[in-house]
Short mmCIF file of C-alpha atoms in Angstrom, two decimals:
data_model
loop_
_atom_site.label_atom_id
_atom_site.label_comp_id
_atom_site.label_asym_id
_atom_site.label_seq_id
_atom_site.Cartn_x
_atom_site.Cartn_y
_atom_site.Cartn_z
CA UNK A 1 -12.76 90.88 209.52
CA UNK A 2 -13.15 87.31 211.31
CA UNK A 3 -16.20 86.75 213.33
CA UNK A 4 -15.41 83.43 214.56
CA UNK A 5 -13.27 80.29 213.59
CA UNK A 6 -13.67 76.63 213.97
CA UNK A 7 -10.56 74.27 213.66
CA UNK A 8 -11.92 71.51 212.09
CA UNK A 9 -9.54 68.44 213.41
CA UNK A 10 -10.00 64.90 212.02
CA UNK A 11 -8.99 61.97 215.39
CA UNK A 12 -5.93 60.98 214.70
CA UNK A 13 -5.21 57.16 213.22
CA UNK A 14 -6.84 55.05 214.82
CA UNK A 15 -7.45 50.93 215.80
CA UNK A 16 -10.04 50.78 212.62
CA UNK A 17 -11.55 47.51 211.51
CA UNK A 18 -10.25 46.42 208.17
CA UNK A 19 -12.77 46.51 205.41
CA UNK A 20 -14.80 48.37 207.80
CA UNK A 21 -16.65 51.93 207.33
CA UNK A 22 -15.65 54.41 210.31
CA UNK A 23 -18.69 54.78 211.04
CA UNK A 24 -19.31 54.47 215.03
CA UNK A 25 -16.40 52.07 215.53
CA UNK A 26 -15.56 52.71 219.61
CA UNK A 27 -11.60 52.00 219.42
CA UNK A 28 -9.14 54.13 220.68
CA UNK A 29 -5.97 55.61 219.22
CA UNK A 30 -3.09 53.82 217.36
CA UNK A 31 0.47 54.83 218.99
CA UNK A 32 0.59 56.63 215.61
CA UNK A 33 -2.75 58.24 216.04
CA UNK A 34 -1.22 59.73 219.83
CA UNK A 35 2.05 60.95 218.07
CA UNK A 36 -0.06 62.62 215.46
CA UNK A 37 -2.17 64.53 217.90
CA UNK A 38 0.56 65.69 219.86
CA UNK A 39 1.85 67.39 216.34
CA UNK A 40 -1.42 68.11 215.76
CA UNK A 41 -1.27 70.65 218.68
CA UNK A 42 1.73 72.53 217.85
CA UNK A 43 -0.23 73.70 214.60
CA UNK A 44 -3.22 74.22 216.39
CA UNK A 45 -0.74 76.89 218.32
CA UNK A 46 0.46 77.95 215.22
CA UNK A 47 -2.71 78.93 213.40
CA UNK A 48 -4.15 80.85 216.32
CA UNK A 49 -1.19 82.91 216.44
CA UNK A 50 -1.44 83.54 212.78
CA UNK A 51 -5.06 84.40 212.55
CA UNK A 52 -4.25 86.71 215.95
CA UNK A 53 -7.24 84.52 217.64
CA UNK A 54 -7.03 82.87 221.31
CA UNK A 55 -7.99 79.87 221.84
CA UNK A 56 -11.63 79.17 223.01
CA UNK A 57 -11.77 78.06 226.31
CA UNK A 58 -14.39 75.62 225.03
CA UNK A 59 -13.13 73.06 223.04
CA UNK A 60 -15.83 70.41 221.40
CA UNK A 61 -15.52 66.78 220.24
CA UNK A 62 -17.31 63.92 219.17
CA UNK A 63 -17.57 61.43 221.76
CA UNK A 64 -16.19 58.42 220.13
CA UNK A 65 -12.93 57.37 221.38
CA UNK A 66 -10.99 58.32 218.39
CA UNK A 67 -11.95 62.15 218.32
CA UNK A 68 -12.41 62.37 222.30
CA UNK A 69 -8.91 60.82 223.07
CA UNK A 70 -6.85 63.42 219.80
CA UNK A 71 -8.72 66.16 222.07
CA UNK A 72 -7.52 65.38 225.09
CA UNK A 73 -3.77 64.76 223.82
CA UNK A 74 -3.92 68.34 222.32
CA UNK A 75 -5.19 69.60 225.23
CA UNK A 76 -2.61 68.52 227.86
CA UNK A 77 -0.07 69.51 224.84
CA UNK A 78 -1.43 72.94 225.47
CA UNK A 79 -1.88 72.76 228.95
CA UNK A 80 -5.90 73.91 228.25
CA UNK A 81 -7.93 73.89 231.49
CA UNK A 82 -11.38 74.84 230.25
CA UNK A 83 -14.09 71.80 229.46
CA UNK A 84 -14.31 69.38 226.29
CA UNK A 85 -18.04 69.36 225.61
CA UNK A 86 -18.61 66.25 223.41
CA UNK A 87 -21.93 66.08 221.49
CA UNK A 88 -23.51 63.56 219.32
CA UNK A 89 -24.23 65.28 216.55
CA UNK A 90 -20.27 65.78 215.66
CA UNK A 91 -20.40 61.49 214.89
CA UNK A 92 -19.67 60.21 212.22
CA UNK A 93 -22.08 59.27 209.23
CA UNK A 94 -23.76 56.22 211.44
CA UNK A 95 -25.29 53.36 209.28
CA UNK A 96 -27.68 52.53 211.81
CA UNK A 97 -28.24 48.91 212.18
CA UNK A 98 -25.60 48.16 210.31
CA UNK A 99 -22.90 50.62 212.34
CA UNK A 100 -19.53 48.52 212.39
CA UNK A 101 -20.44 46.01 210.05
CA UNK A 102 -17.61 45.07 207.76
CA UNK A 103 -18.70 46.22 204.27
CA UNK A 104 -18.92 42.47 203.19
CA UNK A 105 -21.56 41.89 206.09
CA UNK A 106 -23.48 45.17 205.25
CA UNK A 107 -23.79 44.04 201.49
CA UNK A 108 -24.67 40.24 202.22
CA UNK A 109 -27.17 41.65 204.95
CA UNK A 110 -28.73 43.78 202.34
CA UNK A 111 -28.60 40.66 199.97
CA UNK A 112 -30.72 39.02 202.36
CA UNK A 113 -33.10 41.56 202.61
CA UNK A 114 -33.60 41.81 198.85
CA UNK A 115 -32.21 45.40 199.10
CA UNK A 116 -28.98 44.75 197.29
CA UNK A 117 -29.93 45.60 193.81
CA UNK A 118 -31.44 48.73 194.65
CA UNK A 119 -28.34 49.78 196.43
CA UNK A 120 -25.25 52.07 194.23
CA UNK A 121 -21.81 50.33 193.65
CA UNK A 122 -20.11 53.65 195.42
CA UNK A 123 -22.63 53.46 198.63
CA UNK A 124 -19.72 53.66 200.85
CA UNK A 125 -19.16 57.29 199.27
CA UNK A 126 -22.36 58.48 197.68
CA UNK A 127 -22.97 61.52 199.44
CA UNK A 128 -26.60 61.34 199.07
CA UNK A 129 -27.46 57.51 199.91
CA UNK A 130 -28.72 56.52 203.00
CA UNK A 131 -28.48 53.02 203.58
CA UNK A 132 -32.95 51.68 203.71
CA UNK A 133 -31.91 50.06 207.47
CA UNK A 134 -33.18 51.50 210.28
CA UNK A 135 -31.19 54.83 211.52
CA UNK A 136 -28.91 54.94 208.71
CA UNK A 137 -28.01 57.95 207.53
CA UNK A 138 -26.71 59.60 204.35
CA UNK A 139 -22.89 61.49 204.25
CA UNK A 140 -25.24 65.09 203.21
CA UNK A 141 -27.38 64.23 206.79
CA UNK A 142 -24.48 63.52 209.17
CA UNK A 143 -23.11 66.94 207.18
CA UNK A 144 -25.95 68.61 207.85
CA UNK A 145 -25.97 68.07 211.65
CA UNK A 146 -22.45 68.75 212.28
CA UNK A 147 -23.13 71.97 210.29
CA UNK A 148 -26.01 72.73 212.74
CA UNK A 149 -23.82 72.43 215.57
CA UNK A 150 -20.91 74.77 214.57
CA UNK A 151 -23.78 77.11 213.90
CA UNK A 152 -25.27 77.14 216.90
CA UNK A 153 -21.68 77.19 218.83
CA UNK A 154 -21.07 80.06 216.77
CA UNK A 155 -24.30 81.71 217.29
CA UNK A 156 -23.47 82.37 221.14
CA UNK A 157 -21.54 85.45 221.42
CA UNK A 158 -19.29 84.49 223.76
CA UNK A 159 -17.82 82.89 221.07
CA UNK A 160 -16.92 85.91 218.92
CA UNK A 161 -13.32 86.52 217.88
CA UNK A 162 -12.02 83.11 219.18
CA UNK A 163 -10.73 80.37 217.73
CA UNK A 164 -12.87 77.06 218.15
CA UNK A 165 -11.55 73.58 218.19
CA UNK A 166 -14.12 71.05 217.09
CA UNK A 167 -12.73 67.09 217.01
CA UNK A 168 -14.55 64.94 214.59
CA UNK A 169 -14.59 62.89 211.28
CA UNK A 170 -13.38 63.47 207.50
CA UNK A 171 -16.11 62.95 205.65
CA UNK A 172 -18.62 64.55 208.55
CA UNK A 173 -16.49 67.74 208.32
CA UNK A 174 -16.61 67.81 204.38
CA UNK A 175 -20.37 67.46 203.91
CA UNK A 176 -20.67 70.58 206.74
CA UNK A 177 -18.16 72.56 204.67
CA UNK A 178 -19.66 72.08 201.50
CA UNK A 179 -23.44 72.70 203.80
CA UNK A 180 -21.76 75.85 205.29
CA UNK A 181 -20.71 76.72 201.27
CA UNK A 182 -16.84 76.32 202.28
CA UNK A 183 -16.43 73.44 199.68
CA UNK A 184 -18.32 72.40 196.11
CA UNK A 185 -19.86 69.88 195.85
CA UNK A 186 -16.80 68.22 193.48
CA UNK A 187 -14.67 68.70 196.47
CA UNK A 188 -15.99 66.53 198.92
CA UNK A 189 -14.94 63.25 197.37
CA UNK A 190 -11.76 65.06 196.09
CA UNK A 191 -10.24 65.59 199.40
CA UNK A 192 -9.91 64.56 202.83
CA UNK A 193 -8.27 65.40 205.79
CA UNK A 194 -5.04 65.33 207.41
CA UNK A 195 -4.47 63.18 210.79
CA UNK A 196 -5.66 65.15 213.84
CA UNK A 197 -4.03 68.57 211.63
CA UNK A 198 -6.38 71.39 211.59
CA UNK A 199 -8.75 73.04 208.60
CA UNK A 200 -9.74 76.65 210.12
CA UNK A 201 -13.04 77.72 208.66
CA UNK A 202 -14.22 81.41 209.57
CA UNK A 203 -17.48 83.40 209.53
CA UNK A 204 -17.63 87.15 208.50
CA UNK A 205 -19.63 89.70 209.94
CA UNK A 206 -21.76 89.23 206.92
CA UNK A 207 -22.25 85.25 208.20
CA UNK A 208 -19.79 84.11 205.27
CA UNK A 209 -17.87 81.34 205.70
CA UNK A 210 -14.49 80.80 204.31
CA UNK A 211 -11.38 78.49 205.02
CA UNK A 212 -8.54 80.69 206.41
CA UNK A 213 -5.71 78.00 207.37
CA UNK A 214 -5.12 75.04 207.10
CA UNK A 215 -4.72 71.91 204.19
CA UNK A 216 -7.01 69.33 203.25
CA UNK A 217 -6.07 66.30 201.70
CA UNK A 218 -6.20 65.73 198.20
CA UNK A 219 -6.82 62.22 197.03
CA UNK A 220 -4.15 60.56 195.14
CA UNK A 221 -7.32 58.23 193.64
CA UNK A 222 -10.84 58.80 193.83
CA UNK A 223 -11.19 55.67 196.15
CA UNK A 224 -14.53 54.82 198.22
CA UNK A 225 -13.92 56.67 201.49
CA UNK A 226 -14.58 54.72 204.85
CA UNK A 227 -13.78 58.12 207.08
#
C-alpha cells in the first residue's frame, strides 16, 4: 500500500548558458521548455489517476526560474488553486563562488588558484567532489538536502495518500533517489530525466521507497552532465 508519492519533475528546457553547468543559472524557460510543461501536465493527470492518488494541494518547487515557471505552467494546465511553496534546498548542486561560471572560467579560476591539479577530469559529474571554493557543494550534498526535504514534506500527515509534485533539477533528484535507496549508485550517471515529465517515487507504510511511474532517461553516452 502507498503512503505517499512525490512526482519528481525536472524544469522544462530552458535559456542555459553554453558550456555552462546548471547550476544556479536564473533564466527562464525556452518556448520549448513552456510547450514541454504544458505536456508535462497532462501526465502529471495521468499518473495520479493511475496510482488512484489526488493531487496535493501543495505543490513545491525550487525557486529558480526554470523549475518555478514549469510549475506554474502545470498548474494553470490543471487549473490548481492551492500554493507553490518554493524552498532552497530543492536547487540545484550550487558551485558556490563559482555558480554560473562557464566551465572554461571555473577551470582557469582554479588554475589560478593552484587548485587545478588536485581537481578530477569528470568534476562536472563526480558525484562526490565538491569544488575547494567557498560554498561549493558536491552532487551527493545537494542530493542529500533535497532528500531531507521530501522527507520532511512527507513526514507531515496531511500529506498521506496524496500525490506530491516537487519541481527541481536532474542530477539533484538522482542523488536524493539513490539517498532515499530508489536508485544505485551506477544509476545516477546512467540516467537522467525527461523535460518537465514526471518520475513518481512512493513510500510504504514500512518507510520504503520505490519508483511507481514514470521514465527516466537513459543516456545514449556516459557524457559529463551539466543538469
Amino acid at each position: 500500500m502507498t503512503d505517499l508519492a512525490f512526482a519528481l519533475i525536472r524544469h522544462g528546457d530552458y535559456q542555459q548558458r553554453d558550456n555552462t553547468p546548471s547550476a544556479h543559472q536564473p533564466w527562464p524557460l525556452t518556448t520549448e521548455g513552456q510547450a514541454q510543461a504544458v505536456v508535462g501536465a497532462a501526465h502529471l493527470l495521468d499518473m495520479a489517476t493511475m496510482l488512484g492518488l489526488p493531487l496535493n494541494d501543495f505543490w513545491y518547487s525550487s525557486p529558480l526560474a526554470r523549475a518555478r515557471e514549469t510549475a506554474e505552467i502545470m498548474r494553470a494546465e490543471l487549473q490548481v488553486t492551492g500554493p507553490l511553496v518554493c524552498c532552497d534546498d530543492l536547487m540545484e548542486r550550487g558551485l558556490g563562488s563559482a555558480n554560473n561560471l562557464s566551465i572554461d572560467e571555473v577551470e582557469m579560476c582554479l588554475n589560478d588558484l593552484g587548485l587545478f591539479e588536485d581537481t578530477p577530469v569528470d568534476w562536472k559529474a563526480n558525484s562526490e567532489f565538491r569544488l575547494p571554493l567557498p560554498g561549493a557543494e558536491s552532487l551527493m550534498d545537494a542530493g542529500q538536502r533535497v532528500a531531507q526535504r521530501l522527507l520532511t514534506i512527507a513526514a507531515n500527515s496531511e500529506n498521506r495518500q496524496t500525490l506530491v509534485p516537487v519541481f527541481g533539477h536532474g542530477a539533484a533528484f538522482r542523488h536524493a533517489a539513490y539517498h532515499l535507496g530508489v536508485l544505485d549508485g551506477k544509476d545516477i550517471r546512467r540516467f537522467s530525466m525527461h523535460h518537465a515529465l514526471p518520475v513518481v517515487i512512493a513510500q510504504s507504510a514500512d518507510g520504503k521507497w520505490t519508483q511507481r511511474a514514470g521514465e527516466w532517461k537513459e543516456r545514449t553516452r556516459q557524457t559529463d552532465f551539466t543538469d
